Amino acid sequence: MKSSLNTLQIWKTLASKPGGKWAFSRLLCMKAPYFGSISPRFKELRPNYCEVRIAKRRRLLNHLGTVHAIAMCNMAELAGGTMTEVSIPETHRWIPKGMTVEYLKKAVTDLTAVATPLGEFDWGKPGEFLVRVDVQDAEGAVVFRAKISMWISPKAK
């Protein structure tokens, strides 16, 4: 999955097939193995939008029985990074530069992360592409919010 076009093409090829979203999620976790720790499931992916879900599982819980803060950070980075990957031109690359998070409510159910860009970006020069990720519980309440700064720059020729 070296370019945004390839990632998006793989998604479009697999997503409509039985087990395809699961297979895409597994492939992405093979490319970036640490994300496998949260067992994510991609639900929707297109330029400027990514939706990822995780199930509330014992291995993701903290001592309070709620989904651990770092599991939600991983979820946010996965959704934000994948959305960025399929949104930027093939001529550019990205890397996370920083992330600020807010814990708004106890996460006691399965969770859904939705990543979207914040504002416009000038593709003519390197800079920060800002991404917002809202993590919602099963009732639709936002339990966690992240703002991720992605450093975008042209690929070396």
mmCIF file of C-alpha atoms in Angstrom:
data_model
loop_
_atom_site.group_PDB
_atom_site.id
_atom_site.type_symbol
_atom_site.label_atom_id
_atom_site.label_comp_id
_atom_site.label_asym_id
_atom_site.label_seq_id
_atom_site.Cartn_x
_atom_site.Cartn_y
_atom_site.Cartn_z
ATOM 1 C CA MET A 1 0.000 0.000 0.000
ATOM 2 C CA LYS A 2 2.557 2.575 -1.103
ATOM 3 C CA SER A 3 0.318 5.277 -2.553
ATOM 4 C CA SER A 4 -3.063 6.709 -1.769
ATOM 5 C CA LEU A 5 -4.331 5.425 -5.093
ATOM 6 C CA ASN A 6 -3.297 1.876 -4.214
ATOM 7 C CA THR A 7 -4.868 2.016 -0.756
ATOM 8 C CA LEU A 8 -8.103 3.403 -2.123
ATOM 9 C CA GLN A 9 -8.131 0.921 -5.021
ATOM 10 C CA ILE A 10 -7.651 -1.974 -2.607
ATOM 11 C CA TRP A 11 -10.507 -0.653 -0.457
ATOM 12 C CA LYS A 12 -12.807 -0.254 -3.462
ATOM 13 C CA THR A 13 -11.950 -3.750 -4.675
ATOM 14 C CA LEU A 14 -12.509 -5.461 -1.323
ATOM 15 C CA ALA A 15 -15.185 -3.441 0.505
ATOM 16 C CA SER A 16 -18.167 -4.670 -1.507
ATOM 17 C CA LYS A 17 -17.215 -8.350 -1.305
ATOM 18 C CA PRO A 18 -18.212 -10.713 1.522
ATOM 19 C CA GLY A 19 -15.507 -10.424 4.172
ATOM 20 C CA GLY A 20 -13.809 -7.697 2.153
ATOM 21 C CA LYS A 21 -13.852 -5.006 4.842
ATOM 22 C CA TRP A 22 -12.406 -7.512 7.296
ATOM 23 C CA ALA A 23 -9.711 -8.464 4.770
ATOM 24 C CA PHE A 24 -8.842 -4.802 4.151
ATOM 25 C CA SER A 25 -8.562 -4.213 7.901
ATOM 26 C CA ARG A 26 -6.232 -7.209 8.233
ATOM 27 C CA LEU A 27 -4.091 -6.077 5.288
ATOM 28 C CA LEU A 28 -3.689 -2.620 6.752
ATOM 29 C CA CYS A 29 -2.684 -4.118 10.099
ATOM 30 C CA MET A 30 -0.086 -6.230 8.317
ATOM 31 C CA LYS A 31 1.382 -3.029 6.852
ATOM 32 C CA ALA A 32 1.332 -1.314 10.282
ATOM 33 C CA PRO A 33 1.261 -4.217 12.791
ATOM 34 C CA TYR A 34 0.769 -2.200 15.976
ATOM 35 C CA PHE A 35 -2.767 -1.284 14.928
ATOM 36 C CA GLY A 36 -3.663 -4.961 15.111
ATOM 37 C CA SER A 37 -3.634 -4.591 18.903
ATOM 38 C CA ILE A 38 -7.075 -2.934 18.730
ATOM 39 C CA SER A 39 -8.566 -5.312 16.081
ATOM 40 C CA PRO A 40 -10.036 -2.492 13.985
ATOM 41 C CA ARG A 41 -12.713 -2.904 11.333
ATOM 42 C CA PHE A 42 -12.899 -0.340 8.552
ATOM 43 C CA LYS A 43 -16.498 0.541 7.742
ATOM 44 C CA GLU A 44 -16.102 3.362 5.205
ATOM 45 C CA LEU A 45 -13.167 4.954 3.413
ATOM 46 C CA ARG A 46 -13.036 7.695 0.817
ATOM 47 C CA PRO A 47 -11.061 10.902 0.312
ATOM 48 C CA ASN A 48 -11.646 13.190 3.317
ATOM 49 C CA TYR A 49 -13.506 10.504 5.325
ATOM 50 C CA CYS A 50 -12.636 7.351 7.226
ATOM 51 C CA GLU A 51 -14.768 5.338 9.636
ATOM 52 C CA VAL A 52 -13.244 2.628 11.808
ATOM 53 C CA ARG A 53 -14.869 0.554 14.557
ATOM 54 C CA ILE A 54 -13.504 -1.419 17.456
ATOM 55 C CA ALA A 55 -15.324 -3.812 19.746
ATOM 56 C CA LYS A 56 -15.175 -3.363 23.492
ATOM 57 C CA ARG A 57 -13.001 -6.327 24.469
ATOM 58 C CA ARG A 58 -11.386 -7.240 27.740
ATOM 59 C CA ARG A 59 -7.860 -6.740 26.369
ATOM 60 C CA LEU A 60 -8.701 -3.087 25.569
ATOM 61 C CA LEU A 61 -10.057 -2.230 29.011
ATOM 62 C CA ASN A 62 -8.471 -0.263 31.816
ATOM 63 C CA HIS A 63 -8.869 -0.860 35.544
ATOM 64 C CA LEU A 64 -12.273 0.898 35.450
ATOM 65 C CA GLY A 65 -13.686 -1.484 32.851
ATOM 66 C CA THR A 66 -13.777 1.202 30.149
ATOM 67 C CA VAL A 67 -11.926 1.259 26.825
ATOM 68 C CA HIS A 68 -8.360 2.389 27.540
ATOM 69 C CA ALA A 69 -7.347 5.888 26.486
ATOM 70 C CA ILE A 70 -4.405 4.628 24.430
ATOM 71 C CA ALA A 71 -6.648 2.203 22.517
ATOM 72 C CA MET A 72 -8.704 5.240 21.490
ATOM 73 C CA CYS A 73 -5.497 7.109 20.560
ATOM 74 C CA ASN A 74 -4.474 4.173 18.349
ATOM 75 C CA MET A 75 -7.918 4.150 16.780
ATOM 76 C CA ALA A 76 -7.721 7.887 16.105
ATOM 77 C CA GLU A 77 -4.272 7.652 14.541
ATOM 78 C CA LEU A 78 -5.353 4.737 12.344
ATOM 79 C CA ALA A 79 -8.493 6.499 11.111
ATOM 80 C CA GLY A 80 -6.723 9.840 10.669
ATOM 81 C CA GLY A 81 -3.717 8.354 8.926
ATOM 82 C CA THR A 82 -5.735 6.214 6.556
ATOM 83 C CA MET A 83 -8.019 9.137 5.700
ATOM 84 C CA THR A 84 -4.925 11.246 5.006
ATOM 85 C CA GLU A 85 -3.403 8.488 2.861
ATOM 86 C CA VAL A 86 -6.400 8.383 0.524
ATOM 87 C CA SER A 87 -6.914 12.169 0.491
ATOM 88 C CA ILE A 88 -3.524 13.580 -0.475
ATOM 89 C CA PRO A 89 -2.150 13.612 -4.029
ATOM 90 C CA GLU A 90 0.035 10.660 -5.054
ATOM 91 C CA THR A 91 2.889 13.139 -5.417
ATOM 92 C CA HIS A 92 2.917 13.781 -1.653
ATOM 93 C CA ARG A 93 3.717 11.879 1.530
ATOM 94 C CA TRP A 94 2.610 12.281 5.119
ATOM 95 C CA ILE A 95 3.672 11.497 8.647
ATOM 96 C CA PRO A 96 1.942 12.255 11.969
ATOM 97 C CA LYS A 97 3.570 15.220 13.672
ATOM 98 C CA GLY A 98 1.456 15.565 16.785
ATOM 99 C CA MET A 99 -1.871 14.765 18.361
ATOM 100 C CA THR A 100 -3.952 16.440 21.045
ATOM 101 C CA VAL A 101 -6.781 14.527 22.630
ATOM 102 C CA GLU A 102 -9.801 15.139 24.817
ATOM 103 C CA TYR A 103 -11.455 12.440 26.900
ATOM 104 C CA LEU A 104 -15.075 13.553 27.083
ATOM 105 C CA LYS A 105 -16.971 10.604 28.533
ATOM 106 C CA LYS A 106 -16.354 7.051 29.742
ATOM 107 C CA ALA A 107 -16.070 4.646 26.812
ATOM 108 C CA VAL A 108 -18.204 1.693 27.911
ATOM 109 C CA THR A 109 -19.388 0.276 24.553
ATOM 110 C CA ASP A 110 -18.032 -0.606 21.119
ATOM 111 C CA LEU A 111 -16.586 2.519 19.489
ATOM 112 C CA THR A 112 -16.599 4.189 16.081
ATOM 113 C CA ALA A 113 -13.951 6.701 14.980
ATOM 114 C CA VAL A 114 -14.682 9.158 12.181
ATOM 115 C CA ALA A 115 -11.772 11.096 10.667
ATOM 116 C CA THR A 116 -12.200 14.215 8.524
ATOM 117 C CA PRO A 117 -9.871 17.063 7.541
ATOM 118 C CA LEU A 118 -9.948 20.373 9.394
ATOM 119 C CA GLY A 119 -9.812 23.204 6.900
ATOM 120 C CA GLU A 120 -8.093 23.580 3.552
ATOM 121 C CA PHE A 121 -4.508 22.711 2.610
ATOM 122 C CA ASP A 122 -2.136 24.352 0.123
ATOM 123 C CA TRP A 123 -0.681 21.415 -1.844
ATOM 124 C CA GLY A 124 1.930 23.731 -3.356
ATOM 125 C CA LYS A 125 4.148 23.721 -0.282
ATOM 126 C CA PRO A 126 4.976 21.451 2.684
ATOM 127 C CA GLY A 127 2.937 22.003 5.808
ATOM 128 C CA GLU A 128 0.544 20.752 8.452
ATOM 129 C CA PHE A 129 -2.653 19.026 7.360
ATOM 130 C CA LEU A 130 -5.023 18.987 10.315
ATOM 131 C CA VAL A 131 -7.315 16.030 10.926
ATOM 132 C CA ARG A 132 -10.207 15.769 13.373
ATOM 133 C CA VAL A 133 -11.207 12.392 14.747
ATOM 134 C CA ASP A 134 -14.370 11.950 16.801
ATOM 135 C CA VAL A 135 -14.809 8.652 18.627
ATOM 136 C CA GLN A 136 -18.418 7.807 19.409
ATOM 137 C CA ASP A 137 -19.981 5.164 21.607
ATOM 138 C CA ALA A 138 -22.797 2.848 20.495
ATOM 139 C CA GLU A 139 -25.377 5.521 21.359
ATOM 140 C CA GLY A 140 -23.637 8.131 19.180
ATOM 141 C CA ALA A 141 -22.169 10.203 22.023
ATOM 142 C CA VAL A 142 -18.658 11.544 21.390
ATOM 143 C CA VAL A 143 -16.462 10.042 24.118
ATOM 144 C CA PHE A 144 -13.075 11.093 22.738
ATOM 145 C CA ARG A 145 -11.829 13.708 20.286
ATOM 146 C CA ALA A 146 -8.421 14.028 18.663
ATOM 147 C CA LYS A 147 -6.808 16.688 16.526
ATOM 148 C CA ILE A 148 -3.889 15.253 14.581
ATOM 149 C CA SER A 149 -1.293 17.300 12.758
ATOM 150 C CA MET A 150 -0.007 15.461 9.695
ATOM 151 C CA TRP A 151 3.161 16.782 8.052
ATOM 152 C CA ILE A 152 2.591 16.763 4.291
ATOM 153 C CA SER A 153 5.421 17.227 1.806
ATOM 154 C CA PRO A 154 6.122 16.414 -1.838
ATOM 155 C CA LYS A 155 7.810 13.074 -2.460
ATOM 156 C CA ALA A 156 11.441 13.275 -3.524
ATOM 157 C CA LYS A 157 11.781 12.884 -7.269
#
